[in-house]
Tab-separated table of C-alpha atoms in Angstrom:
chain	number	residue	atom	x	y	z
A	1	MET	CA	-6.044	-8.318	14.840
A	2	LEU	CA	-9.103	-6.215	14.829
A	3	PRO	CA	-12.130	-7.487	12.938
A	4	PHE	CA	-13.616	-5.497	9.982
A	5	ARG	CA	-16.342	-6.049	7.339
A	6	THR	CA	-15.043	-7.278	4.039
A	7	SER	CA	-15.741	-9.724	1.311
A	8	LEU	CA	-12.041	-10.342	0.760
A	9	ARG	CA	-10.124	-13.459	1.805
A	10	GLY	CA	-7.665	-13.061	4.653
A	11	PRO	CA	-6.981	-13.617	8.304
A	12	ALA	CA	-9.410	-10.817	9.610
A	13	THR	CA	-12.612	-11.912	11.326
A	14	GLN	CA	-15.957	-10.441	10.632
A	15	PRO	CA	-17.593	-8.423	13.407
A	16	THR	CA	-20.679	-10.188	14.800
A	17	ASP	CA	-22.377	-6.985	16.059
A	18	ALA	CA	-24.428	-5.316	13.315
A	19	ASN	CA	-23.813	-1.934	14.925
A	20	TYR	CA	-20.097	-2.351	15.187
A	21	LYS	CA	-18.131	0.499	13.603
A	22	ASP	CA	-14.994	-1.244	12.256
A	23	ILE	CA	-11.521	0.152	12.212
A	24	VAL	CA	-11.670	0.863	8.452
A	25	GLU	CA	-14.740	3.073	8.816
A	26	GLU	CA	-13.192	4.682	11.849
A	27	ALA	CA	-10.030	5.632	9.967
A	28	LEU	CA	-12.021	7.214	7.032
A	29	ASP	CA	-14.183	9.117	9.476
A	30	LEU	CA	-11.232	10.374	11.584
A	31	PHE	CA	-8.825	11.066	8.746
A	32	ARG	CA	-9.873	14.637	8.087
A	33	GLY	CA	-9.658	15.650	11.700
A	34	ASN	CA	-6.422	13.740	12.572
A	35	VAL	CA	-4.382	14.468	9.368
A	36	PHE	CA	-3.630	17.983	10.753
A	37	PHE	CA	-1.972	16.629	13.921
A	38	ALA	CA	1.750	16.373	14.308
A	39	ASN	CA	1.356	14.367	17.440
A	40	PHE	CA	-0.949	11.449	18.274
A	41	GLU	CA	-1.124	9.639	21.573
A	42	VAL	CA	-0.867	5.916	20.963
A	43	LYS	CA	-2.612	4.022	23.783
A	44	GLY	CA	-2.942	0.496	22.298
A	45	PRO	CA	-2.981	-1.806	19.318
A	46	ALA	CA	-6.141	-0.108	17.870
A	47	ASP	CA	-4.327	3.256	17.838
A	48	ARG	CA	-1.325	1.837	16.119
A	49	LEU	CA	-3.474	0.434	13.373
A	50	LEU	CA	-5.324	3.667	13.092
A	51	VAL	CA	-2.083	5.514	12.498
A	52	VAL	CA	-1.174	3.181	9.695
A	53	LEU	CA	-4.548	3.344	8.025
A	54	ILE	CA	-4.595	7.266	8.186
A	55	LEU	CA	-1.136	7.330	6.604
A	56	TYR	CA	-2.283	4.803	3.968
A	57	ILE	CA	-5.305	7.050	3.138
A	58	SER	CA	-2.844	9.878	2.469
A	59	ARG	CA	-0.777	7.689	0.181
A	60	CYS	CA	-3.911	6.570	-1.669
A	61	LEU	CA	-5.093	10.006	-2.136
A	62	LYS	CA	-1.799	11.146	-3.596
A	63	ASP	CA	-1.867	8.199	-6.102
A	64	ILE	CA	-5.338	8.911	-7.340
A	65	GLU	CA	-5.015	12.731	-7.432
A	66	LYS	CA	-5.190	12.835	-11.268
A	67	CYS	CA	-7.862	10.218	-11.644
A	68	SER	CA	-11.101	11.344	-13.314
A	69	SER	CA	-13.411	8.432	-12.241
A	70	ALA	CA	-13.812	5.718	-9.649
A	71	ALA	CA	-12.931	3.063	-12.152
A	72	GLU	CA	-9.635	4.712	-12.887
A	73	ALA	CA	-8.801	5.228	-9.209
A	74	ASN	CA	-9.481	1.541	-8.492
A	75	ARG	CA	-7.080	0.557	-11.301
A	76	VAL	CA	-4.425	2.819	-9.900
A	77	LEU	CA	-4.892	1.562	-6.264
A	78	TYR	CA	-4.678	-1.976	-7.467
A	79	VAL	CA	-1.090	-1.256	-8.240
A	80	THR	CA	-0.581	0.579	-4.964
A	81	ASN	CA	-2.095	-2.336	-2.958
A	82	ALA	CA	0.083	-4.827	-4.837
A	83	LYS	CA	3.154	-3.207	-3.251
A	84	LYS	CA	4.217	-4.777	0.036
A	85	MET	CA	4.270	-3.095	3.409
A	86	ILE	CA	7.723	-2.862	4.900
A	87	THR	CA	8.053	-5.270	7.915
A	88	PRO	CA	8.146	-3.292	11.241
A	89	GLY	CA	11.689	-3.349	12.649
A	90	SER	CA	13.412	-3.060	9.212
A	91	PRO	CA	16.279	-0.552	9.359
A	92	GLY	CA	15.189	2.961	8.627
A	93	TYR	CA	11.427	2.199	8.528
A	94	SER	CA	9.532	5.324	9.355
A	95	LEU	CA	6.984	3.567	11.551
A	96	ASN	CA	9.304	1.670	13.793
A	97	ARG	CA	8.528	4.088	16.681
A	98	ILE	CA	4.781	3.182	16.233
A	99	LEU	CA	4.801	-0.550	15.432
A	100	PHE	CA	6.501	-3.522	17.048
A	101	ALA	CA	8.662	-5.935	15.123
A	102	PRO	CA	7.262	-9.376	14.580
A	103	LYS	CA	8.750	-12.045	16.917
A	104	ASN	CA	9.042	-14.727	14.366
A	105	ASP	CA	8.292	-15.617	10.668
A	106	GLN	CA	4.698	-16.676	11.567
A	107	GLU	CA	3.950	-13.250	13.097
A	108	LYS	CA	5.635	-11.568	10.106
A	109	GLN	CA	3.420	-13.522	7.524
A	110	MET	CA	0.339	-12.819	9.582
A	111	TYR	CA	1.081	-9.126	9.681
A	112	HIS	CA	1.579	-8.921	5.982
A	113	ASP	CA	-1.523	-11.006	5.141
A	114	TYR	CA	-3.713	-8.831	7.464
A	115	MET	CA	-2.294	-5.547	6.069
A	116	ASP	CA	-2.808	-6.745	2.499
A	117	GLN	CA	-6.406	-7.493	3.265
A	118	ILE	CA	-7.236	-4.336	5.105
A	119	ARG	CA	-5.458	-2.061	2.684
A	120	VAL	CA	-7.578	-3.315	-0.143
A	121	GLU	CA	-10.820	-2.951	1.792
A	122	LEU	CA	-9.682	0.533	2.875
A	123	SER	CA	-8.930	1.643	-0.717
A	124	ARG	CA	-12.273	0.384	-1.929
A	125	ARG	CA	-14.193	2.309	0.625
A	126	LEU	CA	-12.041	5.411	0.112
A	127	VAL	CA	-12.765	5.469	-3.691
A	128	ASP	CA	-16.480	5.192	-2.960
A	129	ARG	CA	-16.237	8.258	-0.672
A	130	VAL	CA	-13.891	10.280	-2.877
A	131	PHE	CA	-16.133	9.894	-5.924
A	132	LYS	CA	-19.508	9.710	-4.227
A	133	ASP	CA	-20.655	13.242	-5.325
A	134	GLY	CA	-18.417	13.472	-8.449
A	135	GLU	CA	-15.951	16.226	-8.839
A	136	TRP	CA	-17.117	18.178	-5.859
A	137	SER	CA	-16.408	15.385	-3.338
A	138	LYS	CA	-13.067	14.575	-4.992
A	139	LYS	CA	-11.832	18.230	-4.663
A	140	TRP	CA	-12.928	18.202	-1.004
A	141	TRP	CA	-10.836	15.108	-0.274
A	142	MET	CA	-7.867	16.371	-2.178
A	143	THR	CA	-7.568	19.429	-0.027
A	144	PHE	CA	-5.819	17.198	2.584
A	145	LEU	CA	-3.169	16.027	0.194
A	146	LYS	CA	-0.380	18.405	1.498
A	147	ARG	CA	-0.876	17.354	5.141
A	148	ASP	CA	1.277	14.572	6.437
A	149	PHE	CA	-0.172	13.008	9.645
A	150	MET	CA	2.456	13.072	12.472
A	151	ASN	CA	4.884	14.283	9.911
A	152	LEU	CA	5.182	10.725	8.643
A	153	GLU	CA	4.743	9.206	5.173
A	154	ILE	CA	4.136	5.510	4.551
A	155	SER	CA	6.672	3.700	2.458
A	156	LEU	CA	5.928	0.607	0.275
A	157	LEU	CA	7.974	-2.051	-1.367
A	158	CYS	CA	7.998	-2.263	-5.196
A	159	ILE	CA	8.737	-5.625	-6.724
A	160	VAL	CA	11.881	-5.711	-8.801
A	161	CYS	CA	12.666	-8.546	-11.117
A	162	CYS	CA	16.398	-9.327	-10.887
A	163	ILE	CA	17.432	-11.287	-13.963
A	164	GLU	CA	20.780	-13.005	-14.025
A	165	MET	CA	22.125	-14.056	-17.336
A	166	ASN	CA	24.867	-16.498	-18.054
A	167	CYS	CA	26.783	-16.085	-21.372
A	168	GLY	CA	29.860	-18.206	-21.211
A	169	LYS	CA	32.294	-16.552	-18.740
A	170	MET	CA	30.339	-13.415	-18.634
A	171	ARG	CA	27.582	-12.823	-16.135
A	172	ASN	CA	25.403	-9.780	-16.433
A	173	VAL	CA	22.804	-8.777	-13.901
A	174	LEU	CA	19.821	-6.742	-15.094
A	175	CYS	CA	17.362	-5.128	-12.668
A	176	VAL	CA	14.137	-4.106	-14.246
A	177	CYS	CA	11.989	-1.862	-12.025
A	178	VAL	CA	8.189	-2.362	-12.228
A	179	CYS	CA	7.195	1.292	-12.735
A	180	LYS	CA	4.712	2.997	-10.680
A	181	TYR	CA	1.472	2.958	-12.572
A	182	LEU	CA	2.259	0.613	-15.551
A	183	ARG	CA	1.487	3.370	-18.017
A	184	TYR	CA	3.413	5.396	-20.651
A	185	GLY	CA	7.118	4.388	-20.879
A	186	SER	CA	6.864	1.600	-18.273
A	187	ARG	CA	5.043	-0.650	-20.832
A	188	TRP	CA	8.132	-0.451	-22.960
A	189	VAL	CA	10.148	-1.720	-20.020
A	190	PHE	CA	7.938	-4.848	-19.811
A	191	ILE	CA	8.241	-5.366	-23.551
A	192	LEU	CA	12.088	-5.107	-23.328
A	193	MET	CA	12.048	-7.506	-20.414
A	194	CYS	CA	10.065	-10.002	-22.285
A	195	ILE	CA	12.522	-9.826	-25.131
A	196	ILE	CA	15.411	-10.463	-22.828
A	197	LEU	CA	13.612	-13.330	-21.208
A	198	SER	CA	13.036	-15.044	-24.568
A	199	PHE	CA	16.704	-14.997	-25.671
A	200	ALA	CA	18.613	-15.660	-22.460
A	201	GLU	CA	19.032	-18.503	-19.995
A	202	ILE	CA	18.063	-16.723	-16.864
A	203	ARG	CA	17.424	-17.200	-13.169
A	204	GLN	CA	14.798	-14.824	-11.769
A	205	GLU	CA	14.607	-13.633	-8.205
A	206	LEU	CA	12.046	-11.348	-6.751
A	207	ILE	CA	13.399	-8.697	-4.391
A	208	GLY	CA	11.965	-5.721	-2.729
A	209	VAL	CA	13.331	-2.265	-2.979
A	210	LEU	CA	12.099	0.920	-1.648
A	211	PHE	CA	10.000	2.738	-4.256
């Protein structure tokens, strides 16, 4: 795991060299040049992480495209960061040719903890850059929206609340999807879910589905 500067809790270590350019800063600096490439030579673990971070920058830019302020962008990316990364080695995962599958549950947990930490740090620094000079800098960053680095797009897991109700001999299963930005009609989904929870004996399970 590469060190990077952050105030967030997590498994990543802090760099000791004051002049050290961490992987988050490197990804942000190299994004604009690399996003045009359909191919990228992966030479080691740092390059693998760099690929993931560049793809995540693209994902974040798409999510905040319609945001008019840094505060709004941070709120939107809070939801994006709350979604889980797919574990490398999972069937059909687009990054399986780049990333190695974890060998055991400990490695799997360490991977997710590290990626959760670095994604939040990356999104914070990205928002600072996108809105640094107001509308001008935002428009400049958004010019890269239609480019998919290595023709790949990162996929995230959205939490779905699976509610199982027992009503005598009848058993109904309701799956309520947590909508993308928790706005507009999605709030009514949560209201409906709360009503269902208050009147039914239920068993809740959290499962991940591709969003």
